[in-house]
Amino acid sequence: MDARPAKLELRAITHVFGSGRDIGVTAVDDVTIHVPDNRFVSILGPSGCGKSTIFNIVAGLITPSRGQVYLDGVNISGMVGFVGYMLQRDLLLPWRTVLDNVILGMELQNVRKGRARERALPYLRRYGLAGFERQYPAALSGGMRQRAALLRTLLYDTEVILLDEPFGALDAQTRAQMQQWLLQIWADFNKTIVFITHDVEEAVYLSDQVVVMTQRPGRIKAVLDVPIPRPREPAILLDATFITLKQRCLELLAYGQDAGMPHDAGANGVPGGA
Ligand code: ADP
Ligand code: MG
């Protein structure tokens, strides 16, 4: 575990959908996560294990049944506007140009339109959208649309950014390019990123730390550090360390529902054998 104090901390979060006479669905069960400043942390877990619910809680859109969210030590549970959030199905507005889509977050933060455009333009040019600033989203490829949506999230002026499966719908080659692009842009932006994926290779490749979850109700199965130096090139996919970590994640996911493997007692006091 990283010894630095947490930038973002999820403390014993449990969330049950439905209440009263409705039988509740426990989506997330006792999830504690420490995200250190400027780190890239992935949450890896099977579909339906509560990953997006966790993000909705961190973003303040859902108040958890139990537990709290802290940002720099301040309880922000149930409060919106403290983190940038790219939803799993984040869409660009078809009636706004690429530039005006990218400045949407800044506009919500009351930055004047002219000023926001001025700020966004160099980023669009530097990060692969030169020439498309005045186009509408329909003119863009899938990868470009994701770049625009990611830039919009990054330009929203918060230190913590949540990305929910941003590359899930892309083909393998575009996805690999986008991962490379994201690492480059992250190095420039000085942000703390929490990234959701169900793709093991993507989680290990991008992250400093991978939080592996069980099937629903989502609990933390293990927290793995990724001691691979940066900058990372695609060639690391063949490194022994990379392959071992990938294997470890696959085993943890395969054992997600049963008693698990005792030596996987991870950080956060999660007993591997529980
Ligand atoms: P993931 O993102 O890991 O695929 P979700 O967080 O979207 O999982 O969902 C976790 C579980 O909670 C799922 O079983 C889902 O059906 C349930 N769920 C999510 N949102 C709601 C809701 N608004 N009401 C009831 N159940 C929900
Ligand atoms: Mg989801």
mmCIF file of C-alpha atoms and ligand atoms in Angstrom:
data_model
loop_
_atom_site.group_PDB
_atom_site.id
_atom_site.type_symbol
_atom_site.label_atom_id
_atom_site.label_comp_id
_atom_site.label_asym_id
_atom_site.label_seq_id
_atom_site.Cartn_x
_atom_site.Cartn_y
_atom_site.Cartn_z
ATOM 1 C CA MET A 1 0.000 0.000 0.000
ATOM 2 C CA ASP A 2 1.026 3.540 -0.663
ATOM 3 C CA ALA A 3 2.114 5.269 2.535
ATOM 4 C CA ARG A 4 0.941 8.722 1.407
ATOM 5 C CA PRO A 5 -2.276 10.102 2.935
ATOM 6 C CA ALA A 6 -5.339 9.444 0.826
ATOM 7 C CA LYS A 7 -6.494 12.101 -1.629
ATOM 8 C CA LEU A 8 -9.774 10.247 -1.904
ATOM 9 C CA GLU A 9 -10.995 7.781 0.653
ATOM 10 C CA LEU A 10 -14.029 5.524 0.591
ATOM 11 C CA ARG A 11 -14.685 4.409 4.119
ATOM 12 C CA ALA A 12 -16.727 1.237 4.660
ATOM 13 C CA ILE A 13 -19.267 1.986 1.945
ATOM 14 C CA THR A 14 -22.341 -0.221 1.740
ATOM 15 C CA HIS A 15 -25.234 0.464 -0.567
ATOM 16 C CA VAL A 16 -28.593 -1.263 -0.730
ATOM 17 C CA PHE A 17 -31.014 -0.381 -3.528
ATOM 18 C CA GLY A 18 -34.692 -0.525 -2.618
ATOM 19 C CA SER A 19 -35.998 -0.114 0.891
ATOM 20 C CA GLY A 20 -38.988 -0.671 3.105
ATOM 21 C CA ARG A 21 -41.124 -3.544 1.926
ATOM 22 C CA ASP A 22 -39.110 -3.891 -1.265
ATOM 23 C CA ILE A 23 -36.458 -6.494 -0.828
ATOM 24 C CA GLY A 24 -33.188 -4.604 -1.024
ATOM 25 C CA VAL A 25 -30.426 -5.406 -3.482
ATOM 26 C CA THR A 26 -27.063 -4.992 -1.805
ATOM 27 C CA ALA A 27 -24.936 -3.648 -4.629
ATOM 28 C CA VAL A 28 -21.816 -2.707 -2.661
ATOM 29 C CA ASP A 29 -20.737 -4.222 0.633
ATOM 30 C CA ASP A 30 -18.250 -2.664 3.044
ATOM 31 C CA VAL A 31 -15.938 -1.144 0.448
ATOM 32 C CA THR A 32 -12.921 0.776 1.729
ATOM 33 C CA ILE A 33 -10.529 2.274 -0.817
ATOM 34 C CA HIS A 34 -7.617 4.688 -0.340
ATOM 35 C CA VAL A 35 -6.571 6.608 -3.424
ATOM 36 C CA PRO A 36 -3.291 8.500 -2.928
ATOM 37 C CA ASP A 37 -2.720 11.894 -4.546
ATOM 38 C CA ASN A 38 -1.688 11.857 -8.211
ATOM 39 C CA ARG A 39 -2.085 8.126 -8.521
ATOM 40 C CA PHE A 40 -3.919 6.062 -11.089
ATOM 41 C CA VAL A 41 -6.096 3.466 -9.387
ATOM 42 C CA SER A 42 -8.311 0.994 -11.233
ATOM 43 C CA ILE A 43 -11.345 -0.805 -9.920
ATOM 44 C CA LEU A 44 -11.556 -4.165 -11.645
ATOM 45 C CA GLY A 45 -14.593 -6.369 -11.314
ATOM 46 C CA PRO A 46 -17.226 -8.362 -13.170
ATOM 47 C CA SER A 47 -20.293 -6.727 -14.649
ATOM 48 C CA GLY A 48 -22.946 -5.938 -12.041
ATOM 49 C CA CYS A 49 -20.587 -5.978 -9.039
ATOM 50 C CA GLY A 50 -21.350 -2.388 -8.122
ATOM 51 C CA LYS A 51 -18.530 -0.456 -9.814
ATOM 52 C CA SER A 52 -20.725 2.281 -11.317
ATOM 53 C CA THR A 53 -22.666 2.475 -8.052
ATOM 54 C CA ILE A 54 -19.391 3.225 -6.254
ATOM 55 C CA PHE A 55 -18.706 6.066 -8.707
ATOM 56 C CA ASN A 56 -22.216 7.455 -8.324
ATOM 57 C CA ILE A 57 -21.584 7.498 -4.575
ATOM 58 C CA VAL A 58 -18.188 9.216 -4.903
ATOM 59 C CA ALA A 59 -19.710 11.788 -7.272
ATOM 60 C CA GLY A 60 -22.459 12.474 -4.711
ATOM 61 C CA LEU A 61 -25.308 11.325 -6.977
ATOM 62 C CA ILE A 62 -26.178 8.536 -4.534
ATOM 63 C CA THR A 63 -25.911 8.802 -0.753
ATOM 64 C CA PRO A 64 -24.642 5.442 0.490
ATOM 65 C CA SER A 65 -26.681 3.372 2.944
ATOM 66 C CA ARG A 66 -23.602 3.221 5.154
ATOM 67 C CA GLY A 67 -20.099 4.667 5.053
ATOM 68 C CA GLN A 68 -18.570 7.938 3.888
ATOM 69 C CA VAL A 69 -16.494 9.483 1.133
ATOM 70 C CA TYR A 70 -13.613 11.806 2.061
ATOM 71 C CA LEU A 71 -11.712 14.166 -0.197
ATOM 72 C CA ASP A 72 -8.562 15.583 1.401
ATOM 73 C CA GLY A 73 -9.959 14.423 4.721
ATOM 74 C CA VAL A 74 -13.277 16.277 4.281
ATOM 75 C CA ASN A 75 -16.518 14.297 4.262
ATOM 76 C CA ILE A 76 -18.153 14.901 0.858
ATOM 77 C CA SER A 77 -20.729 12.090 1.033
ATOM 78 C CA GLY A 78 -23.846 13.009 -0.909
ATOM 79 C CA MET A 79 -22.305 16.244 -2.233
ATOM 80 C CA VAL A 80 -21.874 16.916 -5.957
ATOM 81 C CA GLY A 81 -19.249 18.979 -7.780
ATOM 82 C CA PHE A 82 -16.115 17.834 -5.974
ATOM 83 C CA VAL A 83 -14.878 15.307 -8.523
ATOM 84 C CA GLY A 84 -14.851 15.100 -12.316
ATOM 85 C CA TYR A 85 -16.914 12.187 -13.599
ATOM 86 C CA MET A 86 -17.115 10.573 -17.007
ATOM 87 C CA LEU A 87 -20.154 8.326 -16.950
ATOM 88 C CA GLN A 88 -20.104 4.863 -18.502
ATOM 89 C CA ARG A 89 -22.326 6.098 -21.309
ATOM 90 C CA ASP A 90 -21.005 9.572 -21.631
ATOM 91 C CA LEU A 91 -22.385 11.238 -24.704
ATOM 92 C CA LEU A 92 -21.363 14.313 -26.552
ATOM 93 C CA LEU A 93 -24.225 16.658 -27.320
ATOM 94 C CA PRO A 94 -24.872 16.299 -31.062
ATOM 95 C CA TRP A 95 -25.959 19.923 -31.454
ATOM 96 C CA ARG A 96 -22.765 21.372 -30.010
ATOM 97 C CA THR A 97 -19.437 21.519 -31.817
ATOM 98 C CA VAL A 98 -16.535 19.472 -30.477
ATOM 99 C CA LEU A 99 -15.081 22.603 -28.901
ATOM 100 C CA ASP A 100 -18.353 23.525 -27.233
ATOM 101 C CA ASN A 101 -18.782 19.971 -25.974
ATOM 102 C CA VAL A 102 -15.341 20.060 -24.418
ATOM 103 C CA ILE A 103 -16.047 23.312 -22.544
ATOM 104 C CA LEU A 104 -19.323 22.060 -21.049
ATOM 105 C CA GLY A 105 -17.752 21.171 -17.689
ATOM 106 C CA MET A 106 -16.093 24.565 -17.446
ATOM 107 C CA GLU A 107 -19.391 26.278 -18.268
ATOM 108 C CA LEU A 108 -21.008 24.370 -15.417
ATOM 109 C CA GLN A 109 -18.282 25.822 -13.215
ATOM 110 C CA ASN A 110 -19.296 29.309 -14.419
ATOM 111 C CA VAL A 111 -16.274 29.956 -16.631
ATOM 112 C CA ARG A 112 -17.266 32.424 -19.383
ATOM 113 C CA LYS A 113 -17.745 30.775 -22.748
ATOM 114 C CA GLY A 114 -15.062 32.810 -24.531
ATOM 115 C CA ARG A 115 -12.557 32.164 -21.786
ATOM 116 C CA ALA A 116 -13.428 28.449 -21.692
ATOM 117 C CA ARG A 117 -12.951 28.135 -25.463
ATOM 118 C CA GLU A 118 -9.596 29.895 -25.226
ATOM 119 C CA ARG A 119 -8.491 27.459 -22.570
ATOM 120 C CA ALA A 120 -9.736 24.359 -24.372
ATOM 121 C CA LEU A 121 -8.400 25.037 -27.869
ATOM 122 C CA PRO A 122 -4.711 24.292 -27.237
ATOM 123 C CA TYR A 123 -5.686 21.001 -25.580
ATOM 124 C CA LEU A 124 -7.816 19.938 -28.527
ATOM 125 C CA ARG A 125 -4.885 20.666 -30.817
ATOM 126 C CA ARG A 126 -2.281 19.001 -28.653
ATOM 127 C CA TYR A 127 -4.345 15.889 -28.009
ATOM 128 C CA GLY A 128 -5.358 14.704 -31.436
ATOM 129 C CA LEU A 129 -8.423 16.791 -32.276
ATOM 130 C CA ALA A 130 -6.790 19.525 -34.364
ATOM 131 C CA GLY A 131 -9.005 20.441 -37.296
ATOM 132 C CA PHE A 132 -12.108 19.023 -35.616
ATOM 133 C CA GLU A 133 -12.756 21.878 -33.193
ATOM 134 C CA ARG A 134 -15.724 23.278 -35.147
ATOM 135 C CA GLN A 135 -17.052 19.938 -36.333
ATOM 136 C CA TYR A 136 -20.035 18.220 -34.772
ATOM 137 C CA PRO A 137 -19.636 14.912 -32.931
ATOM 138 C CA ALA A 138 -21.212 12.968 -35.802
ATOM 139 C CA ALA A 139 -18.091 13.690 -37.880
ATOM 140 C CA LEU A 140 -15.774 11.969 -35.385
ATOM 141 C CA SER A 141 -14.555 8.391 -35.095
ATOM 142 C CA GLY A 142 -15.256 6.438 -31.894
ATOM 143 C CA GLY A 143 -11.763 7.078 -30.558
ATOM 144 C CA MET A 144 -12.012 10.814 -31.249
ATOM 145 C CA ARG A 145 -15.369 11.043 -29.534
ATOM 146 C CA GLN A 146 -13.823 9.460 -26.451
ATOM 147 C CA ARG A 147 -10.908 11.887 -26.596
ATOM 148 C CA ALA A 148 -13.338 14.784 -26.623
ATOM 149 C CA ALA A 149 -15.365 13.329 -23.748
ATOM 150 C CA LEU A 150 -12.182 12.685 -21.746
ATOM 151 C CA LEU A 151 -10.868 16.180 -22.384
ATOM 152 C CA ARG A 152 -14.185 17.599 -21.223
ATOM 153 C CA THR A 153 -13.822 15.652 -17.963
ATOM 154 C CA LEU A 154 -10.176 16.613 -17.478
ATOM 155 C CA LEU A 155 -10.859 20.300 -18.092
ATOM 156 C CA TYR A 156 -13.498 20.268 -15.379
ATOM 157 C CA ASP A 157 -11.442 21.848 -12.676
ATOM 158 C CA THR A 158 -11.207 19.160 -10.000
ATOM 159 C CA GLU A 159 -8.222 17.206 -8.792
ATOM 160 C CA VAL A 160 -9.918 13.814 -8.791
ATOM 161 C CA ILE A 161 -11.340 12.306 -11.961
ATOM 162 C CA LEU A 162 -13.566 9.227 -12.203
ATOM 163 C CA LEU A 163 -13.609 7.349 -15.509
ATOM 164 C CA ASP A 164 -16.172 4.567 -15.905
ATOM 165 C CA GLU A 165 -15.116 2.097 -18.622
ATOM 166 C CA PRO A 166 -14.263 4.869 -21.096
ATOM 167 C CA PHE A 167 -12.829 2.488 -23.689
ATOM 168 C CA GLY A 168 -15.347 -0.329 -23.309
ATOM 169 C CA ALA A 169 -16.989 0.159 -26.685
ATOM 170 C CA LEU A 170 -13.832 0.614 -28.772
ATOM 171 C CA ASP A 171 -12.132 -1.981 -30.972
ATOM 172 C CA ALA A 172 -8.895 -3.483 -29.631
ATOM 173 C CA GLN A 173 -6.513 -1.360 -31.684
ATOM 174 C CA THR A 174 -8.252 1.948 -30.976
ATOM 175 C CA ARG A 175 -8.460 0.954 -27.346
ATOM 176 C CA ALA A 176 -4.697 0.385 -27.152
ATOM 177 C CA GLN A 177 -4.088 3.809 -28.737
ATOM 178 C CA MET A 178 -6.472 5.447 -26.313
ATOM 179 C CA GLN A 179 -4.749 3.855 -23.328
ATOM 180 C CA GLN A 180 -1.450 5.288 -24.515
ATOM 181 C CA TRP A 181 -3.088 8.657 -25.074
ATOM 182 C CA LEU A 182 -4.633 8.639 -21.608
ATOM 183 C CA LEU A 183 -1.300 7.903 -19.930
ATOM 184 C CA GLN A 184 0.301 10.775 -21.804
ATOM 185 C CA ILE A 185 -2.449 13.232 -20.991
ATOM 186 C CA TRP A 186 -2.565 12.102 -17.349
ATOM 187 C CA ALA A 187 1.168 12.804 -17.040
ATOM 188 C CA ASP A 188 0.462 16.369 -18.257
ATOM 189 C CA PHE A 189 -2.612 17.077 -16.143
ATOM 190 C CA ASN A 190 -1.439 16.252 -12.629
ATOM 191 C CA LYS A 191 -4.687 14.588 -11.540
ATOM 192 C CA THR A 192 -5.717 11.670 -9.417
ATOM 193 C CA ILE A 193 -7.584 9.151 -11.543
ATOM 194 C CA VAL A 194 -9.918 6.357 -10.515
ATOM 195 C CA PHE A 195 -10.698 4.147 -13.486
ATOM 196 C CA ILE A 196 -13.299 1.402 -13.812
ATOM 197 C CA THR A 197 -12.762 -1.518 -16.127
ATOM 198 C CA HIS A 198 -13.546 -5.199 -16.403
ATOM 199 C CA ASP A 199 -10.463 -5.676 -18.617
ATOM 200 C CA VAL A 200 -7.540 -7.153 -16.685
ATOM 201 C CA GLU A 201 -4.823 -6.106 -19.120
ATOM 202 C CA GLU A 202 -6.107 -2.542 -19.254
ATOM 203 C CA ALA A 203 -6.225 -2.310 -15.440
ATOM 204 C CA VAL A 204 -2.639 -3.487 -14.970
ATOM 205 C CA TYR A 205 -1.259 -1.497 -17.893
ATOM 206 C CA LEU A 206 -2.668 1.837 -16.748
ATOM 207 C CA SER A 207 -2.569 1.664 -12.980
ATOM 208 C CA ASP A 208 -0.383 2.155 -9.946
ATOM 209 C CA GLN A 209 -2.833 0.056 -8.020
ATOM 210 C CA VAL A 210 -5.624 -2.349 -8.978
ATOM 211 C CA VAL A 211 -8.556 -2.922 -6.643
ATOM 212 C CA VAL A 212 -10.136 -6.269 -7.506
ATOM 213 C CA MET A 213 -13.796 -6.740 -6.587
ATOM 214 C CA THR A 214 -15.947 -9.806 -6.075
ATOM 215 C CA GLN A 215 -19.227 -10.443 -7.824
ATOM 216 C CA ARG A 216 -22.324 -8.785 -6.380
ATOM 217 C CA PRO A 217 -22.582 -7.790 -3.643
ATOM 218 C CA GLY A 218 -19.331 -6.075 -4.559
ATOM 219 C CA ARG A 219 -16.666 -6.436 -1.909
ATOM 220 C CA ILE A 220 -12.953 -5.847 -2.173
ATOM 221 C CA LYS A 221 -11.170 -9.028 -2.998
ATOM 222 C CA ALA A 222 -7.607 -7.710 -3.085
ATOM 223 C CA VAL A 223 -5.544 -4.613 -3.720
ATOM 224 C CA LEU A 224 -2.525 -5.147 -5.957
ATOM 225 C CA ASP A 225 0.319 -2.702 -6.440
ATOM 226 C CA VAL A 226 1.736 -2.428 -9.957
ATOM 227 C CA PRO A 227 5.479 -1.797 -9.526
ATOM 228 C CA ILE A 228 6.129 -1.147 -13.214
ATOM 229 C CA PRO A 229 7.984 2.111 -13.903
ATOM 230 C CA ARG A 230 6.565 4.901 -16.052
ATOM 231 C CA PRO A 231 6.411 5.990 -18.770
ATOM 232 C CA ARG A 232 4.970 2.676 -19.898
ATOM 233 C CA GLU A 233 5.217 1.533 -23.475
ATOM 234 C CA PRO A 234 3.128 -1.240 -25.020
ATOM 235 C CA ALA A 235 6.218 -3.506 -24.871
ATOM 236 C CA ILE A 236 5.668 -3.959 -21.124
ATOM 237 C CA LEU A 237 2.748 -6.223 -21.980
ATOM 238 C CA LEU A 238 5.420 -8.891 -22.430
ATOM 239 C CA ASP A 239 7.268 -8.240 -19.154
ATOM 240 C CA ALA A 240 7.358 -11.019 -16.580
ATOM 241 C CA THR A 241 6.041 -8.664 -13.859
ATOM 242 C CA PHE A 242 3.175 -7.613 -16.073
ATOM 243 C CA ILE A 243 2.229 -11.168 -16.958
ATOM 244 C CA THR A 244 2.401 -12.319 -13.335
ATOM 245 C CA LEU A 245 0.123 -9.487 -12.230
ATOM 246 C CA LYS A 246 -2.312 -10.162 -15.019
ATOM 247 C CA GLN A 247 -2.413 -13.826 -14.050
ATOM 248 C CA ARG A 248 -3.024 -12.841 -10.416
ATOM 249 C CA CYS A 249 -5.981 -10.644 -11.394
ATOM 250 C CA LEU A 250 -7.473 -13.390 -13.527
ATOM 251 C CA GLU A 251 -7.222 -15.856 -10.638
ATOM 252 C CA LEU A 252 -8.772 -13.367 -8.237
ATOM 253 C CA LEU A 253 -11.671 -12.739 -10.603
ATOM 254 C CA ALA A 254 -12.178 -16.458 -11.151
ATOM 255 C CA TYR A 255 -12.293 -16.963 -7.396
ATOM 256 C CA GLY A 256 -14.464 -13.908 -6.973
ATOM 257 C CA GLN A 257 -17.452 -15.664 -5.533
ATOM 258 C CA ASP A 258 -16.083 -18.409 -3.337
ATOM 259 C CA ALA A 259 -13.865 -18.660 -0.281
ATOM 260 C CA GLY A 260 -10.904 -17.250 -2.162
ATOM 261 C CA MET A 261 -7.229 -17.767 -1.638
ATOM 262 C CA PRO A 262 -5.889 -17.166 1.882
ATOM 263 C CA HIS A 263 -2.643 -15.522 0.791
ATOM 264 C CA ASP A 264 -4.627 -12.815 -0.937
ATOM 265 C CA ALA A 265 -5.321 -10.918 2.241
ATOM 266 C CA GLY A 266 -4.962 -7.507 0.663
ATOM 267 C CA ALA A 267 -4.751 -4.042 2.006
ATOM 268 C CA ASN A 268 -7.739 -2.413 3.662
ATOM 269 C CA GLY A 269 -7.997 -5.252 6.164
ATOM 270 C CA VAL A 270 -9.819 -7.429 3.694
ATOM 271 C CA PRO A 271 -9.317 -11.007 4.753
ATOM 272 C CA GLY A 272 -8.631 -13.060 1.661
ATOM 273 C CA GLY A 273 -10.228 -16.119 3.207
ATOM 274 C CA ALA A 274 -13.488 -14.434 4.231
HETATM 275 P P1 ADP B 1 -21.337 -2.473 -12.541
HETATM 276 O O1 ADP B 1 -21.070 -1.054 -12.870
HETATM 277 O O2 ADP B 1 -20.244 -3.118 -11.738
HETATM 278 O O3 ADP B 1 -21.667 -3.284 -13.743
HETATM 279 P P2 ADP B 1 -23.669 -1.386 -11.154
HETATM 280 O O4 ADP B 1 -23.086 -0.545 -10.090
HETATM 281 O O5 ADP B 1 -24.204 -0.704 -12.352
HETATM 282 O O6 ADP B 1 -22.621 -2.535 -11.564
HETATM 283 O O7 ADP B 1 -24.845 -2.249 -10.519
HETATM 284 C C1 ADP B 1 -24.648 -3.073 -9.376
HETATM 285 C C2 ADP B 1 -25.944 -3.774 -9.030
HETATM 286 O O8 ADP B 1 -26.877 -2.844 -8.539
HETATM 287 C C3 ADP B 1 -26.593 -4.461 -10.218
HETATM 288 O O9 ADP B 1 -27.161 -5.670 -9.787
HETATM 289 C C4 ADP B 1 -27.669 -3.486 -10.624
HETATM 290 O O10 ADP B 1 -28.747 -4.154 -11.210
HETATM 291 C C5 ADP B 1 -28.058 -2.866 -9.310
HETATM 292 N N1 ADP B 1 -28.513 -1.483 -9.509
HETATM 293 C C6 ADP B 1 -27.789 -0.476 -10.059
HETATM 294 N N2 ADP B 1 -28.485 0.677 -10.072
HETATM 295 C C7 ADP B 1 -29.692 0.386 -9.487
HETATM 296 C C8 ADP B 1 -30.876 1.152 -9.191
HETATM 297 N N3 ADP B 1 -30.944 2.454 -9.469
HETATM 298 N N4 ADP B 1 -31.898 0.503 -8.599
HETATM 299 C C9 ADP B 1 -31.830 -0.807 -8.303
HETATM 300 N N5 ADP B 1 -30.761 -1.587 -8.547
HETATM 301 C C10 ADP B 1 -29.702 -1.011 -9.135
HETATM 302 MG MG MG B 2 -20.971 -0.102 -14.679
#
